[in-house]
Tab-separated table of C-alpha atoms and ligand atoms in Angstrom:
chain	number	residue	atom	x	y	z
A	1	MET	CA	230.934	37.262	164.519
A	2	HIS	CA	231.466	33.555	164.072
A	3	THR	CA	228.518	32.816	166.369
A	4	LEU	CA	226.097	34.491	164.003
A	5	ARG	CA	227.240	32.332	161.156
A	6	ILE	CA	226.480	29.235	163.198
A	7	PHE	CA	223.045	30.593	164.061
A	8	THR	CA	222.147	31.152	160.440
A	9	ILE	CA	222.914	27.588	159.452
A	10	GLY	CA	220.359	26.665	162.030
A	11	PHE	CA	222.519	24.829	164.472
A	12	VAL	CA	222.850	26.584	167.514
A	13	VAL	CA	224.763	27.972	170.109
A	14	ALA	CA	225.630	30.727	172.467
A	15	PHE	CA	224.964	29.288	175.812
A	16	GLY	CA	221.776	30.818	177.104
A	17	CYS	CA	221.466	33.322	174.297
A	18	PRO	CA	218.092	32.858	172.577
A	19	LEU	CA	217.960	33.321	168.895
A	20	PHE	CA	215.199	31.685	166.966
A	21	GLY	CA	212.736	31.715	169.803
A	22	GLN	CA	210.024	29.097	170.171
A	23	ASP	CA	208.898	27.674	166.890
A	24	SER	CA	205.390	27.009	168.143
A	25	LYS	CA	203.009	27.909	165.314
A	26	SER	CA	202.737	24.341	164.124
A	27	THR	CA	202.539	21.470	166.567
A	28	GLU	CA	204.249	19.220	164.001
A	29	GLN	CA	207.258	21.446	163.623
A	30	PRO	CA	209.759	20.794	166.422
A	31	ARG	CA	211.438	23.886	167.697
A	32	ARG	CA	215.021	24.562	166.738
A	33	LEU	CA	217.574	23.508	169.325
A	34	TYR	CA	220.659	25.247	170.498
A	35	LEU	CA	223.786	23.138	170.233
A	36	ASP	CA	224.137	23.080	174.014
A	37	GLU	CA	220.544	21.812	174.346
A	38	PHE	CA	221.097	18.763	172.164
A	39	ARG	CA	221.294	15.691	174.384
A	40	PRO	CA	220.762	12.662	172.155
A	41	GLN	CA	220.113	9.463	174.116
A	42	PRO	CA	221.584	6.502	172.210
A	43	SER	CA	219.085	3.763	171.425
A	44	LEU	CA	222.010	1.421	171.061
A	45	GLN	CA	221.895	-1.640	173.286
A	46	VAL	CA	225.413	-2.977	173.780
A	47	GLU	CA	227.384	-4.464	176.647
A	48	GLU	CA	228.590	-2.071	179.331
A	49	HIS	CA	231.294	-2.605	181.927
A	50	ILE	CA	231.292	0.084	184.570
A	51	LEU	CA	234.739	-0.514	186.014
A	52	THR	CA	235.372	1.275	189.296
A	53	LYS	CA	238.724	-0.368	189.774
A	54	ALA	CA	241.798	-0.765	187.594
A	55	LYS	CA	242.626	-4.395	186.850
A	56	PHE	CA	246.207	-3.877	188.090
A	57	PRO	CA	247.698	-1.336	190.501
A	58	CYS	CA	247.537	1.924	188.612
A	59	VAL	CA	249.866	4.922	188.950
A	60	ASN	CA	248.288	8.230	187.976
A	61	VAL	CA	251.224	10.284	186.715
A	62	HIS	CA	249.287	13.506	186.137
A	63	THR	CA	247.358	15.078	189.029
A	64	HIS	CA	247.032	18.515	190.619
A	65	PRO	CA	246.175	18.233	194.324
A	66	LYS	CA	247.818	21.441	195.548
A	67	LYS	CA	244.740	23.603	195.950
A	68	LEU	CA	242.629	20.953	197.683
A	69	THR	CA	241.342	21.398	201.217
A	70	ASP	CA	242.137	18.619	203.678
A	71	ALA	CA	238.665	17.130	203.179
A	72	GLU	CA	239.036	17.207	199.402
A	73	LEU	CA	242.436	15.604	199.636
A	74	ASP	CA	240.953	12.850	201.800
A	75	ALA	CA	238.285	12.297	199.144
A	76	MET	CA	240.928	12.119	196.420
A	77	VAL	CA	242.886	9.467	198.317
A	78	ASP	CA	239.687	7.531	199.079
A	79	ALA	CA	238.877	7.462	195.350
A	80	MET	CA	242.452	6.314	194.637
A	81	THR	CA	242.083	3.490	197.163
A	82	GLU	CA	238.763	2.369	195.752
A	83	ALA	CA	240.077	2.497	192.182
A	84	ASN	CA	243.281	0.510	192.863
A	85	ILE	CA	245.508	3.551	192.422
A	86	PRO	CA	248.334	3.184	194.933
A	87	VAL	CA	250.227	6.298	193.861
A	88	SER	CA	249.460	9.637	192.264
A	89	VAL	CA	252.066	12.044	190.983
A	90	SER	CA	251.489	15.616	192.098
A	91	LEU	CA	252.804	17.947	189.420
A	92	ASP	CA	252.301	20.938	191.690
A	93	GLY	CA	255.662	21.263	193.423
A	94	VAL	CA	257.862	24.257	192.600
A	95	VAL	CA	261.634	24.449	193.073
A	96	GLY	CA	262.635	26.747	195.946
A	97	PRO	CA	261.007	27.351	199.322
A	98	GLU	CA	257.522	26.267	198.177
A	99	PHE	CA	258.600	22.721	197.508
A	100	ARG	CA	258.961	21.413	201.037
A	101	PRO	CA	255.521	22.336	202.446
A	102	HIS	CA	253.702	20.815	199.464
A	103	TYR	CA	255.794	17.659	199.591
A	104	ARG	CA	255.358	17.226	203.326
A	105	ARG	CA	251.646	17.848	203.271
A	106	LEU	CA	251.102	14.996	200.821
A	107	THR	CA	253.659	12.506	202.056
A	108	GLU	CA	253.198	12.901	205.801
A	109	ARG	CA	249.450	12.768	205.681
A	110	TYR	CA	249.400	9.871	203.218
A	111	PRO	CA	252.622	7.864	203.404
A	112	ASN	CA	253.407	6.052	200.152
A	113	ARG	CA	250.477	7.517	198.186
A	114	PHE	CA	252.158	10.443	196.404
A	115	VAL	CA	255.318	11.395	194.615
A	116	VAL	CA	255.915	15.030	193.737
A	117	PHE	CA	257.391	16.727	190.682
A	118	ALA	CA	258.747	20.281	190.814
A	119	ARG	CA	258.272	23.102	188.335
A	120	MET	CA	260.753	25.809	187.446
A	121	ASP	CA	260.186	29.225	188.943
A	122	PHE	CA	260.260	31.407	185.821
A	123	ILE	CA	259.129	34.625	187.454
A	124	GLY	CA	261.006	34.662	190.792
A	125	ASP	CA	260.848	38.097	192.443
A	126	GLY	CA	259.995	39.727	189.116
A	127	ASP	CA	256.906	41.800	188.329
A	128	LYS	CA	254.293	39.617	186.613
A	129	ASP	CA	253.574	42.283	184.013
A	130	LYS	CA	257.211	43.068	183.197
A	131	PRO	CA	258.967	40.161	181.469
A	132	GLU	CA	262.304	41.959	181.632
A	133	THR	CA	262.210	41.570	185.444
A	134	TRP	CA	261.436	37.818	185.404
A	135	ALA	CA	263.975	35.358	186.760
A	136	VAL	CA	263.973	33.520	183.427
A	137	ASN	CA	265.343	36.642	181.734
A	138	GLN	CA	268.237	37.155	184.151
A	139	PRO	CA	271.719	35.831	183.355
A	140	GLY	CA	272.510	32.401	184.774
A	141	PHE	CA	268.858	31.285	185.049
A	142	GLY	CA	269.558	27.834	183.632
A	143	LEU	CA	272.354	26.941	186.022
A	144	LYS	CA	270.578	28.448	189.038
A	145	THR	CA	267.447	26.485	188.215
A	146	ALA	CA	269.467	23.310	187.692
A	147	ASP	CA	270.887	23.780	191.213
A	148	ALA	CA	267.420	24.486	192.619
A	149	LEU	CA	266.253	21.275	190.971
A	150	SER	CA	269.092	19.316	192.597
A	151	GLU	CA	268.022	20.791	195.926
A	152	ALA	CA	264.362	19.821	195.333
A	153	VAL	CA	265.436	16.258	194.501
A	154	LYS	CA	267.324	16.132	197.818
A	155	LEU	CA	264.066	17.135	199.490
A	156	GLY	CA	262.174	14.368	197.717
A	157	ALA	CA	261.236	15.557	194.214
A	158	SER	CA	260.844	12.705	191.707
A	159	GLY	CA	260.748	14.742	188.514
A	160	LEU	CA	260.513	18.090	186.774
A	161	LYS	CA	257.180	19.374	185.413
A	162	LEU	CA	256.902	21.838	182.576
A	163	THR	CA	253.683	23.507	181.545
A	164	LYS	CA	252.672	24.938	178.200
A	165	MET	CA	253.717	28.354	179.576
A	166	LEU	CA	256.995	27.684	177.834
A	167	GLY	CA	256.138	28.372	174.225
A	168	LEU	CA	252.776	30.089	174.719
A	169	TYR	CA	253.038	32.609	177.583
A	170	LEU	CA	256.608	33.202	178.737
A	171	ARG	CA	258.327	36.106	177.049
A	172	ASP	CA	261.868	37.382	176.908
A	173	GLY	CA	262.934	40.899	177.911
A	174	ASP	CA	261.839	42.253	174.515
A	175	GLY	CA	258.382	40.743	174.846
A	176	LYS	CA	259.009	37.921	172.355
A	177	LEU	CA	257.645	34.458	173.194
A	178	LEU	CA	260.339	32.101	174.456
A	179	VAL	CA	260.758	28.972	172.350
A	180	PRO	CA	260.780	25.551	174.051
A	181	ASP	CA	264.300	24.822	172.775
A	182	ASP	CA	265.802	28.109	173.967
A	183	PRO	CA	269.390	27.181	174.921
A	184	ARG	CA	269.116	28.962	178.288
A	185	PHE	CA	267.301	25.869	179.591
A	186	ASP	CA	269.961	23.368	178.480
A	187	PRO	CA	271.595	23.173	181.939
A	188	VAL	CA	268.200	22.211	183.404
A	189	TRP	CA	267.504	19.430	180.873
A	190	GLN	CA	271.022	18.135	181.385
A	191	ARG	CA	270.766	18.197	185.174
A	192	ALA	CA	267.512	16.262	185.132
A	193	GLY	CA	269.375	13.547	183.225
A	194	GLU	CA	272.237	13.560	185.734
A	195	LEU	CA	269.768	13.365	188.611
A	196	ASN	CA	268.017	10.506	186.844
A	197	ILE	CA	264.604	12.129	187.116
A	198	PRO	CA	262.110	12.417	184.246
A	199	ILE	CA	260.769	15.637	182.789
A	200	LEU	CA	256.987	15.605	182.363
A	201	TRP	CA	256.412	18.167	179.680
A	202	HIS	CA	253.183	19.697	178.414
A	203	VAL	CA	253.896	21.490	175.142
A	204	ALA	CA	251.222	23.126	172.994
A	205	ASP	CA	247.572	21.942	173.217
A	206	PRO	CA	245.047	20.231	170.919
A	207	ILE	CA	245.617	21.140	167.275
A	208	ALA	CA	242.077	22.546	167.092
A	209	PHE	CA	243.113	25.315	169.505
A	210	PHE	CA	245.595	26.582	166.927
A	211	ARG	CA	243.006	26.787	164.177
A	212	PRO	CA	240.442	29.531	163.636
A	213	THR	CA	237.423	29.343	165.968
A	214	ASN	CA	234.890	29.011	163.188
A	215	GLU	CA	232.246	26.595	161.939
A	216	TYR	CA	234.889	24.159	160.697
A	217	ASN	CA	236.607	23.846	164.058
A	218	GLU	CA	235.605	20.536	165.676
A	219	ARG	CA	236.191	21.998	169.152
A	220	TRP	CA	234.180	25.123	168.409
A	221	GLU	CA	231.813	24.943	171.372
A	222	GLU	CA	234.722	24.544	173.774
A	223	LEU	CA	236.596	27.485	172.300
A	224	PHE	CA	233.394	29.475	172.363
A	225	ARG	CA	233.135	28.863	176.102
A	226	HIS	CA	236.867	29.475	176.605
A	227	PRO	CA	238.095	31.943	174.005
A	228	GLU	CA	241.288	32.308	176.044
A	229	TRP	CA	242.190	28.725	175.070
A	230	SER	CA	242.630	29.701	171.451
A	231	PHE	CA	246.211	30.079	170.247
A	232	HIS	CA	245.268	31.069	166.739
A	233	GLY	CA	246.706	34.263	165.340
A	234	LYS	CA	248.438	37.047	167.313
A	235	ASP	CA	252.108	36.137	167.636
A	236	PHE	CA	251.431	32.530	168.608
A	237	PRO	CA	253.562	29.893	166.910
A	238	GLU	CA	252.050	27.129	164.819
A	239	HIS	CA	251.243	23.924	166.682
A	240	GLN	CA	253.921	22.011	164.746
A	241	GLU	CA	256.601	24.608	165.547
A	242	LEU	CA	256.130	23.932	169.261
A	243	ILE	CA	256.189	20.168	168.748
A	244	ASP	CA	259.359	20.403	166.648
A	245	ALA	CA	261.083	22.634	169.220
A	246	ARG	CA	260.285	20.170	172.004
A	247	ASN	CA	261.500	17.291	169.873
A	248	ARG	CA	264.813	19.076	169.263
A	249	VAL	CA	265.318	19.245	173.050
A	250	ILE	CA	264.551	15.537	173.374
A	251	ALA	CA	266.998	14.754	170.543
A	252	LYS	CA	269.721	16.928	172.078
A	253	HIS	CA	269.419	15.517	175.621
A	254	LYS	CA	269.549	11.794	175.039
A	255	GLN	CA	270.500	11.015	178.640
A	256	THR	CA	267.357	12.703	179.943
A	257	THR	CA	263.998	10.914	180.134
A	258	PHE	CA	260.985	12.817	178.842
A	259	ILE	CA	257.348	11.966	179.529
A	260	CYS	CA	255.310	14.029	177.101
A	261	ALA	CA	251.982	14.974	178.652
A	262	HIS	CA	248.679	14.550	176.837
A	263	MET	CA	250.056	12.056	174.273
A	264	ALA	CA	252.746	14.613	173.392
A	265	ASP	CA	249.882	16.761	172.159
A	266	VAL	CA	249.696	14.903	168.856
A	267	PRO	CA	247.037	12.264	169.663
A	268	GLU	CA	245.228	13.403	166.532
A	269	ASP	CA	247.971	11.785	164.444
A	270	LEU	CA	249.245	8.589	166.025
A	271	LYS	CA	251.313	7.697	162.972
A	272	LYS	CA	253.282	10.869	163.455
A	273	LEU	CA	253.568	10.285	167.206
A	274	GLY	CA	254.814	6.749	166.527
A	275	SER	CA	257.524	8.148	164.254
A	276	TYR	CA	258.674	10.393	167.116
A	277	LEU	CA	258.795	7.474	169.545
A	278	ASP	CA	260.789	5.493	166.957
A	279	ARG	CA	263.241	8.352	166.589
A	280	TYR	CA	263.674	9.278	170.279
A	281	PRO	CA	264.209	6.349	172.654
A	282	ASN	CA	264.169	8.733	175.657
A	283	MET	CA	260.644	9.932	174.798
A	284	ASN	CA	257.517	8.562	176.514
A	285	VAL	CA	253.918	9.737	176.612
A	286	GLU	CA	251.014	9.790	179.050
A	287	ILE	CA	247.311	9.763	178.262
A	288	ALA	CA	245.946	12.511	180.571
A	289	ALA	CA	242.943	14.358	179.153
A	290	ARG	CA	243.306	12.598	175.790
A	291	VAL	CA	241.005	9.611	176.227
A	292	ALA	CA	238.397	11.515	174.205
A	293	GLU	CA	240.827	11.807	171.331
A	294	LEU	CA	242.170	8.241	171.525
A	295	GLY	CA	238.797	6.613	172.065
A	296	ARG	CA	237.333	7.933	168.831
A	297	GLN	CA	239.993	6.062	166.815
A	298	PRO	CA	239.923	2.683	168.561
A	299	TYR	CA	241.460	0.623	165.741
A	300	THR	CA	244.394	2.954	165.252
A	301	ALA	CA	244.807	3.556	168.974
A	302	ARG	CA	244.747	-0.147	169.812
A	303	LYS	CA	247.528	-0.871	167.311
A	304	PHE	CA	249.485	2.050	168.739
A	305	PHE	CA	249.049	0.878	172.330
A	306	LEU	CA	250.078	-2.678	171.439
A	307	LYS	CA	253.197	-1.448	169.658
A	308	TYR	CA	254.279	1.244	172.125
A	309	GLY	CA	252.906	-0.155	175.393
A	310	ASP	CA	256.283	0.197	177.093
A	311	ARG	CA	256.299	3.956	176.385
A	312	ILE	CA	252.780	4.925	177.522
A	313	LEU	CA	251.829	5.936	181.077
A	314	PHE	CA	248.453	6.350	182.752
A	315	GLY	CA	247.363	9.869	183.717
A	316	THR	CA	244.154	11.826	184.080
A	317	ASP	CA	245.025	15.470	184.872
A	318	GLY	CA	243.224	17.355	187.654
A	319	VAL	CA	241.868	15.484	190.658
A	320	PRO	CA	239.791	12.666	189.208
A	321	PRO	CA	236.688	11.549	191.093
A	322	MET	CA	235.498	7.998	190.513
A	323	SER	CA	233.131	9.195	187.763
A	324	GLU	CA	236.162	10.315	185.762
A	325	LEU	CA	238.238	7.231	186.438
A	326	ILE	CA	235.563	4.838	185.162
A	327	PRO	CA	235.767	5.922	181.483
A	328	HIS	CA	239.561	5.629	181.649
A	329	PHE	CA	239.379	2.024	182.836
A	330	ARG	CA	236.616	1.211	180.337
A	331	PHE	CA	238.670	2.730	177.543
A	332	LEU	CA	241.787	0.726	178.340
A	333	GLU	CA	240.337	-2.571	179.513
A	334	THR	CA	237.039	-3.209	177.708
A	335	TYR	CA	235.572	-3.357	174.231
A	336	ASP	CA	232.663	-1.171	175.303
A	337	GLU	CA	231.230	0.878	172.471
A	338	ASN	CA	229.979	4.397	172.002
A	339	PHE	CA	230.190	5.514	175.625
A	340	PRO	CA	230.785	9.006	177.043
A	341	TYR	CA	234.416	9.802	177.887
A	342	GLU	CA	233.386	12.028	180.729
A	343	ASP	CA	230.589	12.160	183.256
A	344	ASN	CA	229.227	15.372	181.846
A	345	PRO	CA	225.924	15.921	180.034
A	346	PHE	CA	227.811	18.040	177.545
A	347	PRO	CA	231.062	16.374	176.421
A	348	PRO	CA	233.671	19.051	177.050
A	349	GLN	CA	236.405	17.914	174.638
A	350	GLY	CA	234.621	17.248	171.417
A	351	LEU	CA	231.011	16.246	170.744
A	352	TRP	CA	231.490	12.527	170.411
A	353	ASN	CA	231.555	9.238	172.346
A	354	ILE	CA	234.411	6.771	172.579
A	355	TYR	CA	235.223	3.049	172.222
A	356	GLY	CA	237.296	0.749	174.390
A	357	LEU	CA	240.607	-0.780	173.327
A	358	GLY	CA	240.290	-4.106	175.175
A	359	LEU	CA	244.028	-4.201	175.884
A	360	PRO	CA	245.659	-7.458	176.965
A	361	ASP	CA	246.953	-7.817	180.526
A	362	SER	CA	250.604	-7.572	179.488
A	363	VAL	CA	250.025	-4.107	178.014
A	364	LEU	CA	247.739	-2.971	180.828
A	365	ARG	CA	250.443	-3.802	183.381
A	366	MET	CA	252.961	-1.637	181.553
A	367	ILE	CA	250.607	1.311	181.218
A	368	TYR	CA	249.165	1.064	184.712
A	369	HIS	CA	252.353	0.662	186.687
A	370	ARG	CA	255.456	-0.904	185.136
A	371	ASN	CA	256.467	2.085	183.016
A	372	ALA	CA	255.951	4.470	185.923
A	373	GLU	CA	257.935	2.174	188.221
A	374	ARG	CA	260.810	2.172	185.739
A	375	LEU	CA	260.843	5.876	184.928
A	376	ILE	CA	259.798	7.701	188.114
A	377	PRO	CA	261.937	7.424	191.255
A	378	GLY	CA	260.011	6.351	194.346
A	379	VAL	CA	257.075	4.753	192.547
A	380	LYS	CA	258.267	1.158	192.609
A	381	GLU	CA	258.664	1.067	196.402
A	382	LYS	CA	255.256	2.621	196.910
A	383	VAL	CA	253.492	0.184	194.610
A	384	ALA	CA	255.258	-2.680	196.421
A	385	ALA	CA	254.046	-1.324	199.783
A	386	TRP	CA	250.515	-1.196	198.369
A	387	ARG	CA	250.676	-4.792	197.189
A	388	LYS	CA	251.815	-5.877	200.636
A	389	ARG	CA	248.878	-4.116	202.264
A	390	ASN	CA	246.258	-5.403	199.840
B	401	ZN	ZN1	247.940	19.173	184.129
């Protein structure tokens, strides 16, 4: 077991699973710590800017409010108001009959505060355990879904959302994983372009999730807690295969706008990501859940953000409370040093702190709202309404 190997090198681990016991014979000898017990408090004294408000109206293009109760939804909108976030994009719509109730719940209760993207319905009436019965494996899926997307746009949808299911979970009738550039989806990509709506696409995951969960994996503790997040082995593709397949779709559908979630899932290599943005003018990225990654390479990230500011959008994922928004604003706006990227005693996406980029106003404006206003239908009007009110 990989855990045992970690134990023997004396580091730690296994949440709540004692191993070395108390090392109490000598009072001078500190006891060994488990990795999840280690909570170093920095002695560093540097300036801190706890920003609870974005400097400019900020559009959060990556949120998931669907499962919230009314009270939780109220709290989400209150946090948005406090943080200067006029609009959040809900990525939780689905084409078909589910779209309308979700859209109405958000937009009637909170006029001008949400736009909604729709997902494809890959399964339809099929049996979850039998891929051969899934809608995605029936003839004509692409065209039918394109028409369902047109219908959703008539009902108010502002974009199409794709999850990492495509490439990592969805299978064809023979049980083989579907590839992101499977031609059956071409009518959908094309229709999105004709409808002038963007596709927000999450492909793959952090590179570490595709590597063995062993002592060399820098996200080991996370994969230990969530072994189901590992895509190493079995019949999973390589990380780069998924990225290349997505890029082929972007290259093929030049009239369609793509917003690649999570820094296109290559934030670990911004040089490579920059080469993609150079090659594909219809490709954009958003920062959701990647501040940890970006903030540990502040020199490289700052250069990247200055160069590609017109292609980067603000996003967080989930339903961010104020405590989660603060590190995002600090990261983008300040030169704060060595601060936690999440309000969590145990950093959940890598055991490190981050550094701010201190971006100039011109770049902040693009990332916070101008790019979203340009690329996502409905956002511009809502930000304007917010400005009028405030
Ligand atoms: Zn998400």
